[in-house]
Amino acid sequence: MGMTSSRPYMIRALYDWIVDNECTPYILVDAHAPGVQVPQQFVNKEGQIVLNIAPTAVMELSIESNFVSFNARFGGIPTDIFVPCAAVLGVYARENGQGMIFEPESEKGPEPPHPTKTKPKPKLESAKAESKRPSLKVVK
């Protein structure tokens, strides 16, 4: 059975942990990922943007199972921000850098493990292996 991504849960937990420790939570975002809505004039040359998501910096913060959204001011202009969770590359505290950087996530989610085919042992060999018992020797 496939599981949903743990990323939204980690984002929410790290956000709470950073705020509870009276630090400023920042998220690192891949601004060129599908569905990301951020002011492009603030995106760096690597295609990333760092967003301050502290309670004092944003309004209507929502960290859901598929996205992070809020309203913030950029250059004095109120702007709606929408970031799919897969585009969040990390969450960290501004003051000390503590937090987490995430591994890239595929659109489909993690691949389930494929069963490996093993050759059955001949009955004679497995019977011999089962009949051998471990023995202990006293070494002086």
PDB file of N, CA and C in Angstrom, residues 94-135:
ATOM      1  N   ARG A  94      15.878  31.165  10.778  1.00  0.00           N
ATOM      2  CA  ARG A  94      16.790  32.214  10.314  1.00  0.00           C
ATOM      3  C   ARG A  94      17.945  32.423  11.292  1.00  0.00           C
ATOM      4  N   GLU A  95      17.660  32.361  12.577  1.00  0.00           N
ATOM      5  CA  GLU A  95      18.647  32.715  13.588  1.00  0.00           C
ATOM      6  C   GLU A  95      19.824  31.748  13.683  1.00  0.00           C
ATOM      7  N   ASN A  96      19.576  30.450  13.467  1.00  0.00           N
ATOM      8  CA  ASN A  96      20.661  29.476  13.661  1.00  0.00           C
ATOM      9  C   ASN A  96      20.775  28.448  12.538  1.00  0.00           C
ATOM     10  N   GLY A  97      19.907  28.524  11.540  1.00  0.00           N
ATOM     11  CA  GLY A  97      19.982  27.604  10.413  1.00  0.00           C
ATOM     12  C   GLY A  97      19.480  26.204  10.698  1.00  0.00           C
ATOM     13  N   GLN A  98      18.976  25.958  11.910  1.00  0.00           N
ATOM     14  CA  GLN A  98      18.496  24.616  12.225  1.00  0.00           C
ATOM     15  C   GLN A  98      17.176  24.348  11.506  1.00  0.00           C
ATOM     16  N   GLY A  99      17.041  23.141  10.992  1.00  0.00           N
ATOM     17  CA  GLY A  99      15.845  22.758  10.269  1.00  0.00           C
ATOM     18  C   GLY A  99      16.126  21.539   9.427  1.00  0.00           C
ATOM     19  N   MET A 100      15.564  21.502   8.224  1.00  0.00           N
ATOM     20  CA  MET A 100      15.707  20.312   7.385  1.00  0.00           C
ATOM     21  C   MET A 100      15.626  20.695   5.910  1.00  0.00           C
ATOM     22  N   ILE A 101      16.501  20.087   5.121  1.00  0.00           N
ATOM     23  CA  ILE A 101      16.442  20.183   3.664  1.00  0.00           C
ATOM     24  C   ILE A 101      15.866  18.860   3.176  1.00  0.00           C
ATOM     25  N   PHE A 102      14.936  18.920   2.234  1.00  0.00           N
ATOM     26  CA  PHE A 102      14.253  17.724   1.760  1.00  0.00           C
ATOM     27  C   PHE A 102      14.886  17.167   0.496  1.00  0.00           C
ATOM     28  N   GLU A 103      14.784  15.862   0.338  1.00  0.00           N
ATOM     29  CA  GLU A 103      15.196  15.190  -0.891  1.00  0.00           C
ATOM     30  C   GLU A 103      14.162  15.517  -1.969  1.00  0.00           C
ATOM     31  N   PRO A 104      14.588  15.557  -3.235  1.00  0.00           N
ATOM     32  CA  PRO A 104      13.615  15.791  -4.311  1.00  0.00           C
ATOM     33  C   PRO A 104      12.534  14.703  -4.290  1.00  0.00           C
ATOM     34  N   GLU A 105      11.328  15.121  -4.609  1.00  0.00           N
ATOM     35  CA  GLU A 105      10.193  14.204  -4.570  1.00  0.00           C
ATOM     36  C   GLU A 105       9.641  14.064  -5.978  1.00  0.00           C
ATOM     37  N   SER A 106       9.368  12.826  -6.398  1.00  0.00           N
ATOM     38  CA  SER A 106       8.795  12.628  -7.730  1.00  0.00           C
ATOM     39  C   SER A 106       7.303  12.908  -7.674  1.00  0.00           C
ATOM     40  N   GLU A 107       6.719  13.183  -8.820  1.00  0.00           N
ATOM     41  CA  GLU A 107       5.289  13.476  -8.903  1.00  0.00           C
ATOM     42  C   GLU A 107       4.436  12.281  -8.491  1.00  0.00           C
ATOM     43  N   LYS A 108       4.898  11.059  -8.836  1.00  0.00           N
ATOM     44  CA  LYS A 108       4.125   9.856  -8.557  1.00  0.00           C
ATOM     45  C   LYS A 108       4.269   9.405  -7.118  1.00  0.00           C
ATOM     46  N   GLY A 109       5.298   9.860  -6.439  1.00  0.00           N
ATOM     47  CA  GLY A 109       5.557   9.367  -5.093  1.00  0.00           C
ATOM     48  C   GLY A 109       6.594   8.265  -5.147  1.00  0.00           C
ATOM     49  N   PRO A 110       6.965   7.747  -4.000  1.00  0.00           N
ATOM     50  CA  PRO A 110       8.007   6.732  -3.967  1.00  0.00           C
ATOM     51  C   PRO A 110       7.563   5.445  -4.642  1.00  0.00           C
ATOM     52  N   GLU A 111       8.498   4.800  -5.305  1.00  0.00           N
ATOM     53  CA  GLU A 111       8.231   3.520  -5.954  1.00  0.00           C
ATOM     54  C   GLU A 111       8.140   2.424  -4.894  1.00  0.00           C
ATOM     55  N   PRO A 112       7.150   1.550  -4.988  1.00  0.00           N
ATOM     56  CA  PRO A 112       7.100   0.441  -4.043  1.00  0.00           C
ATOM     57  C   PRO A 112       8.235  -0.534  -4.335  1.00  0.00           C
ATOM     58  N   PRO A 113       8.749  -1.198  -3.322  1.00  0.00           N
ATOM     59  CA  PRO A 113       9.828  -2.152  -3.576  1.00  0.00           C
ATOM     60  C   PRO A 113       9.325  -3.322  -4.407  1.00  0.00           C
ATOM     61  N   HIS A 114      10.154  -3.774  -5.323  1.00  0.00           N
ATOM     62  CA  HIS A 114       9.794  -4.904  -6.168  1.00  0.00           C
ATOM     63  C   HIS A 114      10.261  -6.186  -5.485  1.00  0.00           C
ATOM     64  N   PRO A 115       9.438  -7.218  -5.482  1.00  0.00           N
ATOM     65  CA  PRO A 115       9.873  -8.473  -4.869  1.00  0.00           C
ATOM     66  C   PRO A 115      11.039  -9.059  -5.663  1.00  0.00           C
ATOM     67  N   THR A 116      11.995  -9.585  -4.945  1.00  0.00           N
ATOM     68  CA  THR A 116      13.140 -10.194  -5.618  1.00  0.00           C
ATOM     69  C   THR A 116      12.894 -11.686  -5.758  1.00  0.00           C
ATOM     70  N   LYS A 117      13.334 -12.197  -6.875  1.00  0.00           N
ATOM     71  CA  LYS A 117      13.162 -13.627  -7.112  1.00  0.00           C
ATOM     72  C   LYS A 117      14.380 -14.350  -6.545  1.00  0.00           C
ATOM     73  N   THR A 118      14.130 -15.318  -5.694  1.00  0.00           N
ATOM     74  CA  THR A 118      15.220 -16.115  -5.149  1.00  0.00           C
ATOM     75  C   THR A 118      15.063 -17.537  -5.647  1.00  0.00           C
ATOM     76  N   LYS A 119      16.192 -18.146  -5.884  1.00  0.00           N
ATOM     77  CA  LYS A 119      16.153 -19.532  -6.342  1.00  0.00           C
ATOM     78  C   LYS A 119      15.902 -20.434  -5.140  1.00  0.00           C
ATOM     79  N   PRO A 120      14.953 -21.334  -5.252  1.00  0.00           N
ATOM     80  CA  PRO A 120      14.743 -22.251  -4.135  1.00  0.00           C
ATOM     81  C   PRO A 120      15.930 -23.200  -4.013  1.00  0.00           C
ATOM     82  N   LYS A 121      16.317 -23.450  -2.780  1.00  0.00           N
ATOM     83  CA  LYS A 121      17.428 -24.383  -2.545  1.00  0.00           C
ATOM     84  C   LYS A 121      16.935 -25.804  -2.743  1.00  0.00           C
ATOM     85  N   PRO A 122      17.801 -26.639  -3.264  1.00  0.00           N
ATOM     86  CA  PRO A 122      17.392 -28.038  -3.363  1.00  0.00           C
ATOM     87  C   PRO A 122      17.129 -28.582  -1.955  1.00  0.00           C
ATOM     88  N   LYS A 123      16.200 -29.510  -1.885  1.00  0.00           N
ATOM     89  CA  LYS A 123      15.795 -30.026  -0.583  1.00  0.00           C
ATOM     90  C   LYS A 123      16.948 -30.685   0.162  1.00  0.00           C
ATOM     91  N   LEU A 124      17.849 -31.313  -0.556  1.00  0.00           N
ATOM     92  CA  LEU A 124      18.966 -31.998   0.085  1.00  0.00           C
ATOM     93  C   LEU A 124      19.848 -30.999   0.818  1.00  0.00           C
ATOM     94  N   GLU A 125      20.189 -29.853   0.170  1.00  0.00           N
ATOM     95  CA  GLU A 125      21.044 -28.851   0.795  1.00  0.00           C
ATOM     96  C   GLU A 125      20.372 -28.237   2.006  1.00  0.00           C
ATOM     97  N   SER A 126      19.098 -27.896   1.882  1.00  0.00           N
ATOM     98  CA  SER A 126      18.416 -27.262   3.012  1.00  0.00           C
ATOM     99  C   SER A 126      18.256 -28.240   4.170  1.00  0.00           C
ATOM    100  N   ALA A 127      18.107 -29.519   3.888  1.00  0.00           N
ATOM    101  CA  ALA A 127      18.009 -30.508   4.956  1.00  0.00           C
ATOM    102  C   ALA A 127      19.339 -30.630   5.690  1.00  0.00           C
ATOM    103  N   LYS A 128      20.456 -30.599   4.936  1.00  0.00           N
ATOM    104  CA  LYS A 128      21.783 -30.657   5.565  1.00  0.00           C
ATOM    105  C   LYS A 128      22.010 -29.417   6.424  1.00  0.00           C
ATOM    106  N   ALA A 129      21.619 -28.254   5.921  1.00  0.00           N
ATOM    107  CA  ALA A 129      21.827 -27.013   6.663  1.00  0.00           C
ATOM    108  C   ALA A 129      21.035 -27.021   7.966  1.00  0.00           C
ATOM    109  N   GLU A 130      19.830 -27.578   7.927  1.00  0.00           N
ATOM    110  CA  GLU A 130      19.016 -27.620   9.133  1.00  0.00           C
ATOM    111  C   GLU A 130      19.537 -28.647  10.128  1.00  0.00           C
ATOM    112  N   SER A 131      20.197 -29.719   9.658  1.00  0.00           N
ATOM    113  CA  SER A 131      20.657 -30.758  10.575  1.00  0.00           C
ATOM    114  C   SER A 131      21.945 -30.358  11.286  1.00  0.00           C
ATOM    115  N   LYS A 132      22.701 -29.411  10.728  1.00  0.00           N
ATOM    116  CA  LYS A 132      23.920 -28.959  11.390  1.00  0.00           C
ATOM    117  C   LYS A 132      23.536 -28.038  12.535  1.00  0.00           C
ATOM    118  N   ARG A 133      23.996 -28.385  13.693  1.00  0.00           N
ATOM    119  CA  ARG A 133      23.726 -27.550  14.850  1.00  0.00           C
ATOM    120  C   ARG A 133      25.004 -26.825  15.228  1.00  0.00           C
ATOM    121  N   PRO A 134      24.895 -25.647  15.730  1.00  0.00           N
ATOM    122  CA  PRO A 134      26.098 -24.951  16.162  1.00  0.00           C
ATOM    123  C   PRO A 134      26.718 -25.666  17.366  1.00  0.00           C
ATOM    124  N   SER A 135      28.017 -25.628  17.432  1.00  0.00           N
ATOM    125  CA  SER A 135      28.679 -26.264  18.575  1.00  0.00           C
ATOM    126  C   SER A 135      29.649 -25.265  19.197  1.00  0.00           C
TER     127      SER A 135
END
